[in-house]
């Protein structure tokens, strides 16, 4: 009987992995890499500040000063209440010193009895 003896070096020996296991491991690594790239892309896109571009605008020099606003209008002022003036003396007005629409002050004489 001719028997050959083989000597196996244990330092160089490694367990053999089947091709199916290698393929599954590669697919799993690629899936995790794609998932990580997707999450990183979403976080990068979500963290960007929103930019708005204005096209038609004018620029001006800013100066400090007093702000003045003026409004002009015309019309008739209607008071919501009517005031009745009662005199201690009865009689008719001899002279009416104002007419409708005149501006009057607090010390103005309106009529003479």
PDB file of N, CA, C and O in Angstrom, residues 2-3 6-7 13 16 18-19 22-24 33 37 45 48 58 69 74 79-81 86 89 94 100 105:
ATOM      1  N   UNK A   2       0.511   1.957  -0.972  1.00  0.00           N
ATOM      2  CA  UNK A   2       1.249   3.191  -1.139  1.00  0.00           C
ATOM      3  C   UNK A   2       0.414   4.349  -0.570  1.00  0.00           C
ATOM      4  O   UNK A   2      -0.550   4.764  -1.150  1.00  0.00           O
ATOM      5  N   UNK A   3       0.760   4.832   0.469  1.00  0.00           N
ATOM      6  CA  UNK A   3      -0.023   5.919   1.087  1.00  0.00           C
ATOM      7  C   UNK A   3       0.845   7.154   1.151  1.00  0.00           C
ATOM      8  O   UNK A   3       1.970   7.097   1.626  1.00  0.00           O
ATOM      9  N   UNK A   6       0.287  13.812   3.532  1.00  0.00           N
ATOM     10  CA  UNK A   6       0.355  15.232   3.243  1.00  0.00           C
ATOM     11  C   UNK A   6       0.529  15.994   4.548  1.00  0.00           C
ATOM     12  O   UNK A   6      -0.121  15.703   5.535  1.00  0.00           O
ATOM     13  N   UNK A   7       1.377  16.939   4.468  1.00  0.00           N
ATOM     14  CA  UNK A   7       1.596  17.777   5.637  1.00  0.00           C
ATOM     15  C   UNK A   7       0.919  19.113   5.353  1.00  0.00           C
ATOM     16  O   UNK A   7       1.164  19.752   4.336  1.00  0.00           O
ATOM     17  N   UNK A  13      -3.504  28.020   6.557  1.00  0.00           N
ATOM     18  CA  UNK A  13      -4.822  27.437   6.311  1.00  0.00           C
ATOM     19  C   UNK A  13      -5.914  28.394   6.796  1.00  0.00           C
ATOM     20  O   UNK A  13      -5.819  28.996   7.850  1.00  0.00           O
ATOM     21  N   UNK A  16     -12.604  27.787   4.012  1.00  0.00           N
ATOM     22  CA  UNK A  16     -13.105  28.214   2.716  1.00  0.00           C
ATOM     23  C   UNK A  16     -14.536  28.708   2.867  1.00  0.00           C
ATOM     24  O   UNK A  16     -15.345  28.103   3.525  1.00  0.00           O
ATOM     25  N   UNK A  18     -18.016  29.792   0.901  1.00  0.00           N
ATOM     26  CA  UNK A  18     -18.669  29.476  -0.373  1.00  0.00           C
ATOM     27  C   UNK A  18     -18.956  30.773  -1.140  1.00  0.00           C
ATOM     28  O   UNK A  18     -19.020  31.863  -0.587  1.00  0.00           O
ATOM     29  N   UNK A  19     -19.149  30.618  -2.432  1.00  0.00           N
ATOM     30  CA  UNK A  19     -19.421  31.774  -3.295  1.00  0.00           C
ATOM     31  C   UNK A  19     -20.749  32.430  -2.928  1.00  0.00           C
ATOM     32  O   UNK A  19     -20.887  33.645  -3.020  1.00  0.00           O
ATOM     33  N   UNK A  22     -20.153  34.724   0.010  1.00  0.00           N
ATOM     34  CA  UNK A  22     -19.415  35.910  -0.418  1.00  0.00           C
ATOM     35  C   UNK A  22     -20.351  36.889  -1.133  1.00  0.00           C
ATOM     36  O   UNK A  22     -20.297  38.095  -0.915  1.00  0.00           O
ATOM     37  N   UNK A  23     -21.207  36.377  -1.993  1.00  0.00           N
ATOM     38  CA  UNK A  23     -22.143  37.210  -2.733  1.00  0.00           C
ATOM     39  C   UNK A  23     -23.133  37.882  -1.781  1.00  0.00           C
ATOM     40  O   UNK A  23     -23.411  39.072  -1.899  1.00  0.00           O
ATOM     41  N   UNK A  24     -23.656  37.146  -0.806  1.00  0.00           N
ATOM     42  CA  UNK A  24     -24.585  37.724   0.171  1.00  0.00           C
ATOM     43  C   UNK A  24     -23.904  38.810   0.990  1.00  0.00           C
ATOM     44  O   UNK A  24     -24.481  39.854   1.261  1.00  0.00           O
ATOM     45  N   UNK A  33     -24.017  50.569   2.300  1.00  0.00           N
ATOM     46  CA  UNK A  33     -23.339  51.741   1.737  1.00  0.00           C
ATOM     47  C   UNK A  33     -24.352  52.652   1.034  1.00  0.00           C
ATOM     48  O   UNK A  33     -24.292  53.885   1.166  1.00  0.00           O
ATOM     49  N   UNK A  37     -25.308  56.420   2.136  1.00  0.00           N
ATOM     50  CA  UNK A  37     -25.207  57.532   1.186  1.00  0.00           C
ATOM     51  C   UNK A  37     -26.537  58.268   1.075  1.00  0.00           C
ATOM     52  O   UNK A  37     -26.570  59.506   0.988  1.00  0.00           O
ATOM     53  N   UNK A  45     -29.004  67.814   2.188  1.00  0.00           N
ATOM     54  CA  UNK A  45     -30.023  68.609   1.496  1.00  0.00           C
ATOM     55  C   UNK A  45     -30.918  69.333   2.492  1.00  0.00           C
ATOM     56  O   UNK A  45     -31.278  70.485   2.286  1.00  0.00           O
ATOM     57  N   UNK A  48     -29.291  72.562   4.157  1.00  0.00           N
ATOM     58  CA  UNK A  48     -28.980  73.740   3.336  1.00  0.00           C
ATOM     59  C   UNK A  48     -29.964  74.856   3.627  1.00  0.00           C
ATOM     60  O   UNK A  48     -31.155  74.613   3.763  1.00  0.00           O
ATOM     61  N   UNK A  58     -34.213  97.672  -6.464  1.00  0.00           N
ATOM     62  CA  UNK A  58     -33.357  98.849  -6.533  1.00  0.00           C
ATOM     63  C   UNK A  58     -32.633  98.978  -5.205  1.00  0.00           C
ATOM     64  O   UNK A  58     -33.200  98.692  -4.162  1.00  0.00           O
ATOM     65  N   UNK A  69     -43.813 111.628   7.739  1.00  0.00           N
ATOM     66  CA  UNK A  69     -44.895 111.089   6.923  1.00  0.00           C
ATOM     67  C   UNK A  69     -46.018 112.118   6.870  1.00  0.00           C
ATOM     68  O   UNK A  69     -46.434 112.647   7.896  1.00  0.00           O
ATOM     69  N   UNK A  74     -59.276 115.424   1.736  1.00  0.00           N
ATOM     70  CA  UNK A  74     -60.341 116.426   1.724  1.00  0.00           C
ATOM     71  C   UNK A  74     -61.646 115.709   2.016  1.00  0.00           C
ATOM     72  O   UNK A  74     -61.784 114.513   1.770  1.00  0.00           O
ATOM     73  N   UNK A  79     -69.725 114.665  13.020  1.00  0.00           N
ATOM     74  CA  UNK A  79     -69.613 114.262  14.417  1.00  0.00           C
ATOM     75  C   UNK A  79     -70.711 113.256  14.745  1.00  0.00           C
ATOM     76  O   UNK A  79     -71.856 113.409  14.304  1.00  0.00           O
ATOM     77  N   UNK A  80     -70.414 112.279  15.539  1.00  0.00           N
ATOM     78  CA  UNK A  80     -71.418 111.258  15.847  1.00  0.00           C
ATOM     79  C   UNK A  80     -72.484 111.753  16.831  1.00  0.00           C
ATOM     80  O   UNK A  80     -73.534 111.168  16.937  1.00  0.00           O
ATOM     81  N   UNK A  81     -72.215 112.834  17.549  1.00  0.00           N
ATOM     82  CA  UNK A  81     -73.197 113.345  18.508  1.00  0.00           C
ATOM     83  C   UNK A  81     -73.540 114.789  18.171  1.00  0.00           C
ATOM     84  O   UNK A  81     -72.760 115.504  17.551  1.00  0.00           O
ATOM     85  N   UNK A  86     -77.620 125.712  25.329  1.00  0.00           N
ATOM     86  CA  UNK A  86     -78.744 126.376  25.987  1.00  0.00           C
ATOM     87  C   UNK A  86     -78.231 127.660  26.635  1.00  0.00           C
ATOM     88  O   UNK A  86     -77.227 127.649  27.344  1.00  0.00           O
ATOM     89  N   UNK A  89     -80.515 133.241  28.815  1.00  0.00           N
ATOM     90  CA  UNK A  89     -81.460 134.265  28.347  1.00  0.00           C
ATOM     91  C   UNK A  89     -82.139 133.771  27.083  1.00  0.00           C
ATOM     92  O   UNK A  89     -81.519 133.141  26.246  1.00  0.00           O
ATOM     93  N   UNK A  94     -78.956 138.335  17.289  1.00  0.00           N
ATOM     94  CA  UNK A  94     -78.903 139.520  16.441  1.00  0.00           C
ATOM     95  C   UNK A  94     -77.895 139.322  15.312  1.00  0.00           C
ATOM     96  O   UNK A  94     -78.149 139.682  14.172  1.00  0.00           O
ATOM     97  N   UNK A 100     -71.666 127.673   8.527  1.00  0.00           N
ATOM     98  CA  UNK A 100     -71.411 126.230   8.482  1.00  0.00           C
ATOM     99  C   UNK A 100     -70.108 125.947   7.737  1.00  0.00           C
ATOM    100  O   UNK A 100     -69.847 126.495   6.669  1.00  0.00           O
ATOM    101  N   UNK A 105     -62.425 128.056  17.367  1.00  0.00           N
ATOM    102  CA  UNK A 105     -61.612 127.669  18.508  1.00  0.00           C
ATOM    103  C   UNK A 105     -62.434 127.715  19.778  1.00  0.00           C
ATOM    104  O   UNK A 105     -63.628 128.024  19.759  1.00  0.00           O
TER     105      UNK A 105
END
